[in-house]
XYZ file of C-alpha atoms in Angstrom:
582
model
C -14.352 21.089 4.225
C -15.287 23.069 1.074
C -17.165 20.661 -1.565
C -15.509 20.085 -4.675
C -17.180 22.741 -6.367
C -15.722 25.530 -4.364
C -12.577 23.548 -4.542
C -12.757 22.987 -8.232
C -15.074 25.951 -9.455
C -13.707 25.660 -13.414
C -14.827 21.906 -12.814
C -18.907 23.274 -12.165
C -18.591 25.609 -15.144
C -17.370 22.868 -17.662
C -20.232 20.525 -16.293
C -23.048 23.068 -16.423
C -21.742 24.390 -19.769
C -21.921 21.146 -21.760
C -25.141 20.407 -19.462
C -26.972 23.368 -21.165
C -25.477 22.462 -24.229
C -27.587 19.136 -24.909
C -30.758 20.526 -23.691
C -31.337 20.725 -27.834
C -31.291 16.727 -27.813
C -34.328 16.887 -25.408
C -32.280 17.434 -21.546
C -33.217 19.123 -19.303
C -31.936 19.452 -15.402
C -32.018 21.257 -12.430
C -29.721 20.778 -8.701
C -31.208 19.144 -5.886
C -31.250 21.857 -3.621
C -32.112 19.709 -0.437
C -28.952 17.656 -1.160
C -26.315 20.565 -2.410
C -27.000 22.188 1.173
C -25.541 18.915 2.504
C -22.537 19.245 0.405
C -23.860 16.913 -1.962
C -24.658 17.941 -5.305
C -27.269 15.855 -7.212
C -28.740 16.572 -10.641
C -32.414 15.706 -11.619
C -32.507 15.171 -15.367
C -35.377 14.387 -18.020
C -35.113 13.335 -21.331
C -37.533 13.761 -23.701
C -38.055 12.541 -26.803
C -41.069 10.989 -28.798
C -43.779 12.060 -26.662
C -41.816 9.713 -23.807
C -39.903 11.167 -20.558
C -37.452 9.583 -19.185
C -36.296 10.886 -15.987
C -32.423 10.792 -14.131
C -30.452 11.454 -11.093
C -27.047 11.955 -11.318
C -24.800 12.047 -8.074
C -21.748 13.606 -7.868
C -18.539 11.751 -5.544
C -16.950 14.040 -2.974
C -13.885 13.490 -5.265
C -14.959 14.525 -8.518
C -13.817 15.501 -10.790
C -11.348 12.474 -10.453
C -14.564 10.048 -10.318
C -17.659 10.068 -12.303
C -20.795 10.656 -11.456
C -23.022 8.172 -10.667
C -26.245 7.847 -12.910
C -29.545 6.263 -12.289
C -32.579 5.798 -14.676
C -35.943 5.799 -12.981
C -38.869 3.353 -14.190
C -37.315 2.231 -17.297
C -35.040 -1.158 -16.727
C -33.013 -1.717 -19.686
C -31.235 -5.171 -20.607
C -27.817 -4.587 -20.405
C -25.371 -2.031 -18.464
C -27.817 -1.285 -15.396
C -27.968 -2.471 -12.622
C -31.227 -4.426 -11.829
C -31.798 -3.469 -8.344
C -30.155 -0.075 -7.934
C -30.466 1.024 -11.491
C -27.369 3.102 -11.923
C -26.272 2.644 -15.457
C -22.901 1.450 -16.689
C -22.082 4.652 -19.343
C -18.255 4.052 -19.069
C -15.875 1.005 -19.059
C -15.522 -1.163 -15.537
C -14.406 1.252 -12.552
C -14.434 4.030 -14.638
C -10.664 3.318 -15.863
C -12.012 5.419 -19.520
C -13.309 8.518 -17.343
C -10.630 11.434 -18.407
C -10.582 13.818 -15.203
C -11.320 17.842 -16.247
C -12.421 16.598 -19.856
C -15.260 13.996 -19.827
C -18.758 15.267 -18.468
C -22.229 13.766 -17.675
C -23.378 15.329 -20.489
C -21.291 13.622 -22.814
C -21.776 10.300 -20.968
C -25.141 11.255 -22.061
C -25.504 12.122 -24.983
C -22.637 10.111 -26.404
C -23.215 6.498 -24.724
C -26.532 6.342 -23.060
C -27.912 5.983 -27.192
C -25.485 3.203 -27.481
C -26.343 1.281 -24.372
C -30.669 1.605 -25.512
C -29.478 0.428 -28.637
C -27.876 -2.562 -27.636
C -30.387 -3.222 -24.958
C -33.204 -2.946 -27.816
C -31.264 -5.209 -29.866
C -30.767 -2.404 -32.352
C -27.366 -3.024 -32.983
C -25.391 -5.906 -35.133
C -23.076 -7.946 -33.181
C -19.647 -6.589 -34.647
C -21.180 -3.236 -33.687
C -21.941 -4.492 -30.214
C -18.802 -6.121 -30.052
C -17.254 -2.422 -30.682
C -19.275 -0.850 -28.025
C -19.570 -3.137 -24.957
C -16.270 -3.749 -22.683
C -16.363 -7.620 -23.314
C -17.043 -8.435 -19.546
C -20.004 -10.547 -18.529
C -22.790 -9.240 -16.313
C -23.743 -12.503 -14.366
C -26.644 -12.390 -12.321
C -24.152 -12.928 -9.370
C -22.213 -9.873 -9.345
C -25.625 -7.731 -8.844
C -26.561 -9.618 -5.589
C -25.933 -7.968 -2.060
C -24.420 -10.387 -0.089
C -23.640 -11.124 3.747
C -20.314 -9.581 4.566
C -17.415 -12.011 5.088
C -18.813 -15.146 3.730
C -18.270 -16.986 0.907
C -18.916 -20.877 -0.467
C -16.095 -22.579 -2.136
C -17.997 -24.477 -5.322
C -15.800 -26.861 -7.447
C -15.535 -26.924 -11.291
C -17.805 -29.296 -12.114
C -21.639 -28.419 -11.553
C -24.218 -31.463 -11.385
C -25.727 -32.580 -14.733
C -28.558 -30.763 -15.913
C -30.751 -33.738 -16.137
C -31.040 -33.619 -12.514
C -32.941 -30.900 -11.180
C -32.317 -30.764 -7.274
C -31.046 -32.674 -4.328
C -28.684 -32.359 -1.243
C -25.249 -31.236 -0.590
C -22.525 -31.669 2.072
C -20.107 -28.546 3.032
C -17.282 -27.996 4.920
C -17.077 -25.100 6.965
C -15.273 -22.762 9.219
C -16.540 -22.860 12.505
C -18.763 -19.442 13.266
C -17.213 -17.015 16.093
C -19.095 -17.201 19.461
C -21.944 -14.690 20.104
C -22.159 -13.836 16.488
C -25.973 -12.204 16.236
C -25.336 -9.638 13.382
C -26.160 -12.203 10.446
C -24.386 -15.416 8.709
C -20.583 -16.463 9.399
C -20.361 -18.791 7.050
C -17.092 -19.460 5.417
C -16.168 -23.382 3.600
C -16.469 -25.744 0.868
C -18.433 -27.535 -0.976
C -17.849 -30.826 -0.205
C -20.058 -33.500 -2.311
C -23.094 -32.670 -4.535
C -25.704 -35.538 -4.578
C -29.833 -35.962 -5.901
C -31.789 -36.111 -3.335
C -31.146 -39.689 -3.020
C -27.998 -39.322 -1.930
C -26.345 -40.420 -5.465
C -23.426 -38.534 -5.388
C -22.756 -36.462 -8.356
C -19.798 -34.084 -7.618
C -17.317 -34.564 -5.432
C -15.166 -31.941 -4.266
C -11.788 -33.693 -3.360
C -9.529 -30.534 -1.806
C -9.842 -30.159 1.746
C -9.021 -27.316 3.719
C -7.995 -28.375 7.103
C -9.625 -25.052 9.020
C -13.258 -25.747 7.189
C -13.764 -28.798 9.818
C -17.059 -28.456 10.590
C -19.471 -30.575 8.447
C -22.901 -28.740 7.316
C -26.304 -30.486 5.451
C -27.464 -28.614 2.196
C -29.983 -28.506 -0.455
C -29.372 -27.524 -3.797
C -32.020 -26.412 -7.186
C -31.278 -25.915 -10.868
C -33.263 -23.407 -12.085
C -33.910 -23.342 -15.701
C -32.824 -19.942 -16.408
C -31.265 -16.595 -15.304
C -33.456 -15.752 -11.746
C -34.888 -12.038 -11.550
C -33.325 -9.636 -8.822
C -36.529 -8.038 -6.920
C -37.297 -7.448 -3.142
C -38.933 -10.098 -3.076
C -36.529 -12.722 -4.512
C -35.354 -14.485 -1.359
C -39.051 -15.139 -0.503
C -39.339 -16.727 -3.885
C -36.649 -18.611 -4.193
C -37.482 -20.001 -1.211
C -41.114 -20.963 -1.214
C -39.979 -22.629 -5.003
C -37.735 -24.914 -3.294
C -39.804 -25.743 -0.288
C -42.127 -26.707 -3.275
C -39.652 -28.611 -5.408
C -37.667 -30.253 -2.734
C -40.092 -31.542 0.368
C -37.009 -32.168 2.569
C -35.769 -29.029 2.405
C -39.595 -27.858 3.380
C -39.680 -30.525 6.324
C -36.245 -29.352 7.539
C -37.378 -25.420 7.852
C -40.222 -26.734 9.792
C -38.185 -29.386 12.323
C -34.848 -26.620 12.361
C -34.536 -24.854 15.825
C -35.264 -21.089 15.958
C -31.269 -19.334 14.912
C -30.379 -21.590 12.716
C -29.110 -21.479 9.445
C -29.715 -23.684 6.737
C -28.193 -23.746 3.116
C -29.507 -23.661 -0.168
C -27.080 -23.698 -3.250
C -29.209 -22.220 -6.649
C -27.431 -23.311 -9.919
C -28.292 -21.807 -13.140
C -27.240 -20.764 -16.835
C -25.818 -17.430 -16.957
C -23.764 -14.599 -18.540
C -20.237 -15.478 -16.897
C -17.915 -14.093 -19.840
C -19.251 -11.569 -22.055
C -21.749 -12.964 -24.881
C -21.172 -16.694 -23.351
C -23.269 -18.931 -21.145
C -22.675 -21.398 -18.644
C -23.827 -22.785 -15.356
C -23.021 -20.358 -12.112
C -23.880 -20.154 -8.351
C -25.310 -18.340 -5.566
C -26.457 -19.323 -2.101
C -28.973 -18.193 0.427
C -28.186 -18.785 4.332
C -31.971 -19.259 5.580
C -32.382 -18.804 9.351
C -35.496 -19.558 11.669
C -36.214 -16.314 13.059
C -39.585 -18.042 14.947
C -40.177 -21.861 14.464
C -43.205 -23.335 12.861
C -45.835 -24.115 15.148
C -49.105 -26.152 14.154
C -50.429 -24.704 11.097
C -48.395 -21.603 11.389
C -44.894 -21.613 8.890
C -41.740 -20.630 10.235
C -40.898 -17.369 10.530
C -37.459 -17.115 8.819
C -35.076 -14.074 7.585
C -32.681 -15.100 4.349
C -29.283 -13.672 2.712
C -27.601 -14.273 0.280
C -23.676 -16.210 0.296
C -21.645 -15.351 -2.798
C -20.742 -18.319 -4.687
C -16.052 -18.597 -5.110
C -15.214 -20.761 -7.766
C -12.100 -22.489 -6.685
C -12.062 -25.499 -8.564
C -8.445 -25.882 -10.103
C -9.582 -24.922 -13.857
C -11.198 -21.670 -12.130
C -8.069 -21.278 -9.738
C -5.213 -21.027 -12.662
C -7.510 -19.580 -15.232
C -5.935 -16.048 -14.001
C -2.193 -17.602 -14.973
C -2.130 -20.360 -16.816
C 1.843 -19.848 -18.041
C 1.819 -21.960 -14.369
C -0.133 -24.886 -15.547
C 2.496 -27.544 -16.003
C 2.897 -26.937 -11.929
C 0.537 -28.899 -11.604
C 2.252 -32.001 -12.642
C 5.671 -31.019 -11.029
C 7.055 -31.404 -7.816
C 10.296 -29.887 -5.719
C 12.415 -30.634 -3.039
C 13.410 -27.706 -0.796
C 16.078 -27.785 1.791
C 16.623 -25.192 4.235
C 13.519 -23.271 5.457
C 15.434 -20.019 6.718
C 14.722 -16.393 5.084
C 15.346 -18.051 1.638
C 13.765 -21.641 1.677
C 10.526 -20.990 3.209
C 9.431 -17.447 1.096
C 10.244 -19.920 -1.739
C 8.292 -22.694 -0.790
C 5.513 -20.088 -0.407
C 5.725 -19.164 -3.865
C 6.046 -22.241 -5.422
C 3.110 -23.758 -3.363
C 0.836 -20.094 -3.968
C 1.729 -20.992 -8.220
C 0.204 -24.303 -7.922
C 3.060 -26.379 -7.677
C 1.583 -30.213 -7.329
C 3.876 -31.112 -4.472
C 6.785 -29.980 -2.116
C 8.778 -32.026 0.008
C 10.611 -29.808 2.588
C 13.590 -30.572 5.074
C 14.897 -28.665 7.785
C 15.875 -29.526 11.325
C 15.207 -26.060 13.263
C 12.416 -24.506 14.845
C 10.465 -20.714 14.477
C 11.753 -17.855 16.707
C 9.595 -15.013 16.957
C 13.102 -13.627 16.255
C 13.011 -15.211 12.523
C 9.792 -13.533 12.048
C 12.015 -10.317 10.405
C 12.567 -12.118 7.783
C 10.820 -15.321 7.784
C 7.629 -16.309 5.474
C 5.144 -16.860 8.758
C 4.618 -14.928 11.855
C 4.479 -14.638 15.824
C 1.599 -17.629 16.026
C 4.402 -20.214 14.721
C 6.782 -19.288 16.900
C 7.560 -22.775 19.140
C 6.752 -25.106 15.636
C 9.383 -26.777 14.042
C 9.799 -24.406 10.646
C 8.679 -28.065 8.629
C 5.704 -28.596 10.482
C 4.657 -24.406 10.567
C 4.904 -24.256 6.764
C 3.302 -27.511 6.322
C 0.918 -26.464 8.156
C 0.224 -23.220 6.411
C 0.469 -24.301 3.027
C -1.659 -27.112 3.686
C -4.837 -24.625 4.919
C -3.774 -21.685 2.687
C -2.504 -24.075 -0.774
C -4.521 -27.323 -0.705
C -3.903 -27.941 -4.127
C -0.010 -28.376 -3.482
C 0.477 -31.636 -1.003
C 3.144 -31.202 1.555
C 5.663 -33.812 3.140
C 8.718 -32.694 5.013
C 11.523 -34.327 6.934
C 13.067 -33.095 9.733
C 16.866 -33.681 9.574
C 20.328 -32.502 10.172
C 22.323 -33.343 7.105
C 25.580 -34.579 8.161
C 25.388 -35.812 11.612
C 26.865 -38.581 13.048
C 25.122 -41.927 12.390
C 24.644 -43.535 15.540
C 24.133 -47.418 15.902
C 20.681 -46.385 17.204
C 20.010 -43.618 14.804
C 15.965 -44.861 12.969
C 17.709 -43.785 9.601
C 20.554 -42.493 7.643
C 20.594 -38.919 6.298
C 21.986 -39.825 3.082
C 20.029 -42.318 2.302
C 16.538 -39.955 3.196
C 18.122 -37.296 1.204
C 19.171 -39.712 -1.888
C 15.263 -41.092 -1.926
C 14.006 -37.432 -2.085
C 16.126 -36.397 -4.830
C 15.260 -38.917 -6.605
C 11.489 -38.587 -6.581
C 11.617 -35.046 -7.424
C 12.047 -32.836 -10.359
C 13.769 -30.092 -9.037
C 15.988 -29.932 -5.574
C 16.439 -25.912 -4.423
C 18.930 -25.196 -2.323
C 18.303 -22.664 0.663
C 20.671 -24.693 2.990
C 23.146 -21.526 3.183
C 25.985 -23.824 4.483
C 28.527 -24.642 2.050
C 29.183 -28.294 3.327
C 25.572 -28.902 2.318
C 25.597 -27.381 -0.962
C 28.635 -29.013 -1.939
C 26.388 -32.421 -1.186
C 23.515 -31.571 -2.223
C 24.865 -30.182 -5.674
C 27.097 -33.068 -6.219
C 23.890 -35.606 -5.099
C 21.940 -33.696 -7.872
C 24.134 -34.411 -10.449
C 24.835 -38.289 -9.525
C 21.249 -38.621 -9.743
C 20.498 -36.466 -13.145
C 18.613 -33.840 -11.087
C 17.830 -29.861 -11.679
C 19.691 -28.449 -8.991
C 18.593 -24.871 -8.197
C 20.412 -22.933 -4.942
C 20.507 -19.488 -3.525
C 22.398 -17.500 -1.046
C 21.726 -13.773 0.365
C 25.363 -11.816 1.991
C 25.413 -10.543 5.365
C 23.060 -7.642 6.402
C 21.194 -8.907 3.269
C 23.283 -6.742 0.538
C 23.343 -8.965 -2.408
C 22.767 -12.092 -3.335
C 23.248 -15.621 -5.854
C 20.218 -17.188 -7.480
C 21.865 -20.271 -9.653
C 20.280 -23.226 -10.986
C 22.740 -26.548 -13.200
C 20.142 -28.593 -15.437
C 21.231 -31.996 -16.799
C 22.162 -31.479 -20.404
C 21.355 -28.101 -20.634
C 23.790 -26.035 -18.512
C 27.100 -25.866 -19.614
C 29.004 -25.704 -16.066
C 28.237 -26.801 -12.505
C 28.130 -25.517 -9.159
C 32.214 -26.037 -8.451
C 32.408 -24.129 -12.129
C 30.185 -21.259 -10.446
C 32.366 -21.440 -7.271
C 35.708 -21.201 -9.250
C 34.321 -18.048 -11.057
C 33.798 -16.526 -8.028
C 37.691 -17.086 -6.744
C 38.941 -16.167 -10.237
C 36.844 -13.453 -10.968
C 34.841 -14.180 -13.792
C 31.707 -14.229 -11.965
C 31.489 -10.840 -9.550
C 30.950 -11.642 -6.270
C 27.927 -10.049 -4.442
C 27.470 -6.743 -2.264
C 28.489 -7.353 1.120
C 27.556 -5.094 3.935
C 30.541 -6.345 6.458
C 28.089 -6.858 9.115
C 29.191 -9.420 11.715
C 26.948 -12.241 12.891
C 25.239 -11.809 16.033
C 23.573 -14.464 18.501
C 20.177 -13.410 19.987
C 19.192 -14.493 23.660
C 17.830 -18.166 23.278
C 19.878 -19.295 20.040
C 22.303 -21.609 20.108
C 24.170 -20.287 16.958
C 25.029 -17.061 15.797
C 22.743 -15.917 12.837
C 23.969 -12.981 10.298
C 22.262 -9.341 9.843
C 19.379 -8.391 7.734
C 16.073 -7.956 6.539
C 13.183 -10.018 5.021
C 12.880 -6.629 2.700
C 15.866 -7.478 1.175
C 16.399 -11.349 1.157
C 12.637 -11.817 -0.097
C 14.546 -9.930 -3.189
C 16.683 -13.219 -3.268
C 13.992 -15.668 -2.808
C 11.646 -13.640 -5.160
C 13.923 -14.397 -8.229
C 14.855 -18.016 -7.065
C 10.742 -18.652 -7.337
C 10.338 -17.193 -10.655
C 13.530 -19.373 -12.101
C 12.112 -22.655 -10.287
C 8.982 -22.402 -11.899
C 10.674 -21.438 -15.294
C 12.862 -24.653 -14.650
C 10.194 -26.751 -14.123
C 8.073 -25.330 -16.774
C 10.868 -25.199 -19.464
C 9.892 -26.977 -22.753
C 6.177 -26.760 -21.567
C 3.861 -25.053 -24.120
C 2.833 -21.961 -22.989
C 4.112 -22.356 -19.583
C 6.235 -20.184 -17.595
C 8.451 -18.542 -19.836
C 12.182 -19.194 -19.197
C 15.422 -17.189 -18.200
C 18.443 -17.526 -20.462
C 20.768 -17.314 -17.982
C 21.960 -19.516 -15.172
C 23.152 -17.418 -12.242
C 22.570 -14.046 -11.672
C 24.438 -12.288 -9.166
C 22.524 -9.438 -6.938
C 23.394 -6.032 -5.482
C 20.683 -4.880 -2.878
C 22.881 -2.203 -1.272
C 25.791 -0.612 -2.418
C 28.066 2.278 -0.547
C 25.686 2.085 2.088
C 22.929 3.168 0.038
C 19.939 0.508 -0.979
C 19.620 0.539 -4.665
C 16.727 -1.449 -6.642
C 17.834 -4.762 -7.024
C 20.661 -4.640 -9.578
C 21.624 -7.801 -10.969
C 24.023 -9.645 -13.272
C 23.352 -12.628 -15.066
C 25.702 -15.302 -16.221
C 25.877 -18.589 -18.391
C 27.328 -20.978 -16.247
C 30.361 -22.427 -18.891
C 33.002 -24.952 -17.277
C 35.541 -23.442 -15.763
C 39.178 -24.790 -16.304
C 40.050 -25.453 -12.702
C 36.938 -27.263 -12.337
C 37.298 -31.012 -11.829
C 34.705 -32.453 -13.589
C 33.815 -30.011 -16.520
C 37.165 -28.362 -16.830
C 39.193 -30.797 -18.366
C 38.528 -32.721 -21.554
């Protein structure tokens, strides 16, 4: 394949054009030729300027001039906006998002912000001018290291008191694949945080029920920002082998491959301009064990550090805090219920109780919220399941039932009396049941009990569909008001493909036509007005809809369409029973 300057030959006269125009500020450069017969073109720059040279290398991406170039400094290690190991520079915002394609230049990255970035670096500049400058994203120590591939330690919010400089820690982890040689697989939790007297100082209470494997750790404040060098896993290292004689005693005693942990907390850069503590790890593994006076022989890398405390967890939505003191009951786990109990449990919901009665096809799976690996599990105990390893934040209960069967003399409990107790203890009962019988109940249960009632139904071959939600003292009508507009009119009903149910080999019951592509449409909106319903009055929470049902077209004339929907205020409707008539 041509390189991009054969490709894009006005590109290579607009950069060596401005190039040769800033040679008066002191530039001057000249093409690797070693590395533009490889199809790589790479520039090697000097500056000088006040008897000082500073010298370049800019590298060109295969795709430019739709990317930057990438630009090191040699020697010189500035303060801010390089990198401390690699020592590219940062001349342009994060990933490059202000780079303008067949206008900017490394020359004007050049000569316009490399002045800026020595200026702020020298502390030449005052902070309003600084604050002008700089994209206002941190530059933590953290996000420079080069970490083992897939692993990760889950850290709480909470970091142990300053006052107390080192000690041990307990994590929970993912048990590590069989045969692995090609570094750490290490994947879990922080579990407790203790001195090295086993006080305990944090504790971590979320447990993930696939981190089941319990692992011994030391941890070691250091007192300020650590410096990224080749040699900074032997220091770090030897420092708390020096600090912390356990942790020395255990390198000597641990057998030759394994790992051992050491958590390094520390003040840092973590928003722009603002300090506070942050985390890395190092996975430390005997490579040769100690023997008389001779140390172990060991090999170390570095474990990034995932906040997942819950402050951390919602910081990137916080509209979804008052979840977190709300709770809803969700009946029917079919292509509706369980993408919504997904949702709701994903946006930090505090806890779901779901009821169903069925069990997962690999059928289902079209249009289900879980796949193949389910299939045999009741659909209460596969999303429980799931949400419990995926969500821990959200607890889940669930109930396996059939409303309205028979009550049998020997039957352990009644179904409306298990239904009755859940509505009551929860603040919002959804609806996926699609059976009328049971939404009739449920809806009329709801409103007995002064309970949101939220439901939603898809048509067959998944044309259209009816999110709709009644709130005590707040929405006008009622389900039977929202059922009479549909028989007189003055609510439209949904698109309806005509398809006819079919029954697949192995079901007992027929099941209707369609796609999780379109009914996740359906659940998709019935999410976002849960969470409204539960959020509504809330300071800054979830912002809310000011409609009650909205009726949804999918496909229409046997063409899909984007989701096309009409919403309604739910007002009594005269033939309605109960709000109808004065």
């Amino acid at each position: 394949m041509a390189p991009w300057w054969e490709r894009y030959p006005d590109a290579l006269v607009l950069e060596t054009a401005a190039l040769d125009a800033i040679t008066h500020l002191g530039y001057t450069w000249k093409e690797n030729e070693s590395a533009k017969a490889s199809g790589r073109l790479v520039l090697d720059l000097e500056l000088t300027r006040d008897g000082k040279v500073l010298r370049f290398t800019a590298q060109y991406p295969d795709a430019f001039p739709y990317f930057q170039p990438l630009v090191y400094l040699h020697e010189t290690l500035l303060g801010r906006h390089q990198h401390p190991v690699g020592k590219n520079l940062c001349l342009i915002g994060r990933d490059g998002e202000g780079w303008r394609p067949g206008h900017d230049t490394l020359a004007g990255l050049l000569s316009e912000k490399f002045p800026d970035i020595q200026a702020i670096s020298a502390g030449a500049m005052s902070p309003d001018e600084v604050s002008a400058k700089e994209d206002h994203v941190g530059e933590p120590v953290s996000s420079f290291l080069n970490y083992a591939p897939n692993c990760a330690i889950i850290v709480p919010d909470q970091t142990p008191p300053t006052d107390v400089e080192f000690g041990r820690m307990t994590l929970m982890t993912r048990l590590a694949p069989v045969g692995n040689s090609e570094g750490p697989s290490i994947r879990g939790a922080v579990q407790t945080i203790a001195d090295i007297g086993q006080k305990r100082l944090v504790q971590f209470s979320t447990s993930i029920p696939s981190f089941s494997s319990r692992m011994a750790g030391f941890w070691l404040r250091l007192a300020e920002r650590p410096t990224i060098d080749s040699a900074m896993e032997k220091r770090l290292t030897e420092l708390l082998s020096a600090k912390v004689p356990a942790f020395a005693a255990a390198l000597r005693s641990a057998r030759r491959g394994q790992y051992l942990i050491a958590g390094f907390v520390y003040p840092d850069e973590v928003s722009w301009r603002s300090t506070a503590d942050d985390w890395f790890f190092m996975a430390i593994q005997v490579k040769q064990n100690a023997k008389g006076n001779r140390p172990p022989a060991l090999l170390a890398y570095f474990i990034r550090a995932d906040w997942g405390g819950e402050d951390a967890w919602m910081r990137r939505a916080p509209t979804l805090l008052p979840l977190r003191r709300k709770s809803a009951l969700v009946i029917g786990l079919g292509s509706l219920g369980s993408p919504v109990a997904v949702h709701l449990a994903r946006a930090g919901i505090s806890r779901l109780h779901l009821v169903d009665f069925d069990h997962l096809q690999v059928g289902n799976t079209l249009r289900w919220a879980l796949g193949w690996q389910y299939a045999g599990l009741q659909k209460t105990k596969a999303l429980g399941e799931f949400l419990a390893s995926e969500y821990p934040f959200t607890i889940v209960n669930s109930t396996e039932i059939r409303l309205g069967a028979p009550l049998f003399p020997d039957t352990p409990f009644s179904d409306y009396e298990t239904i009755c107790s859940l509505v009551k203890e929860t603040d919002l009962v959804i609806d996926a049941s699609a059976n009328q019988r049971v939404s009739h109940f449920v809806a009329d249960l709801a409103r007995e009990l002064g309970k949101p009632y939220l439901w939603l139904t898809t048509t067959p071959g998944g044309a259209g569909g009816v999110v709709g939600r009644v709130v005590p003292t707040r929405t006008p009508g009622c389900w039977h008001c929202f059922q009479h507009g549909l028989a007189d009119g003055t609510i439209r009903q949904p698109a309806d493909t005509g398809a006819i149910d079919i029954q697949p080999a192995g079901c007992s019951q027929p099941t209707f036509f369609g796609a999780g592509v379109d009914s996740d449409e359906i659940a998709l909106l019935a999410a976002r007005l849960a969470i409204a319903t539960l959020c509504g009055g809330q300071a800054d929470g979830f912002p809310d809809f000011e409609w009650d049902v909205a009726v949804g077209d999918l496909n229409r004339g046997g063409v899909s369409i984007a989701p096309d929907w009409t919403p309604y205020v739910l007002h009594p409707n005269t033939s309605c029973r109960s709000c109808g008539r004065a």
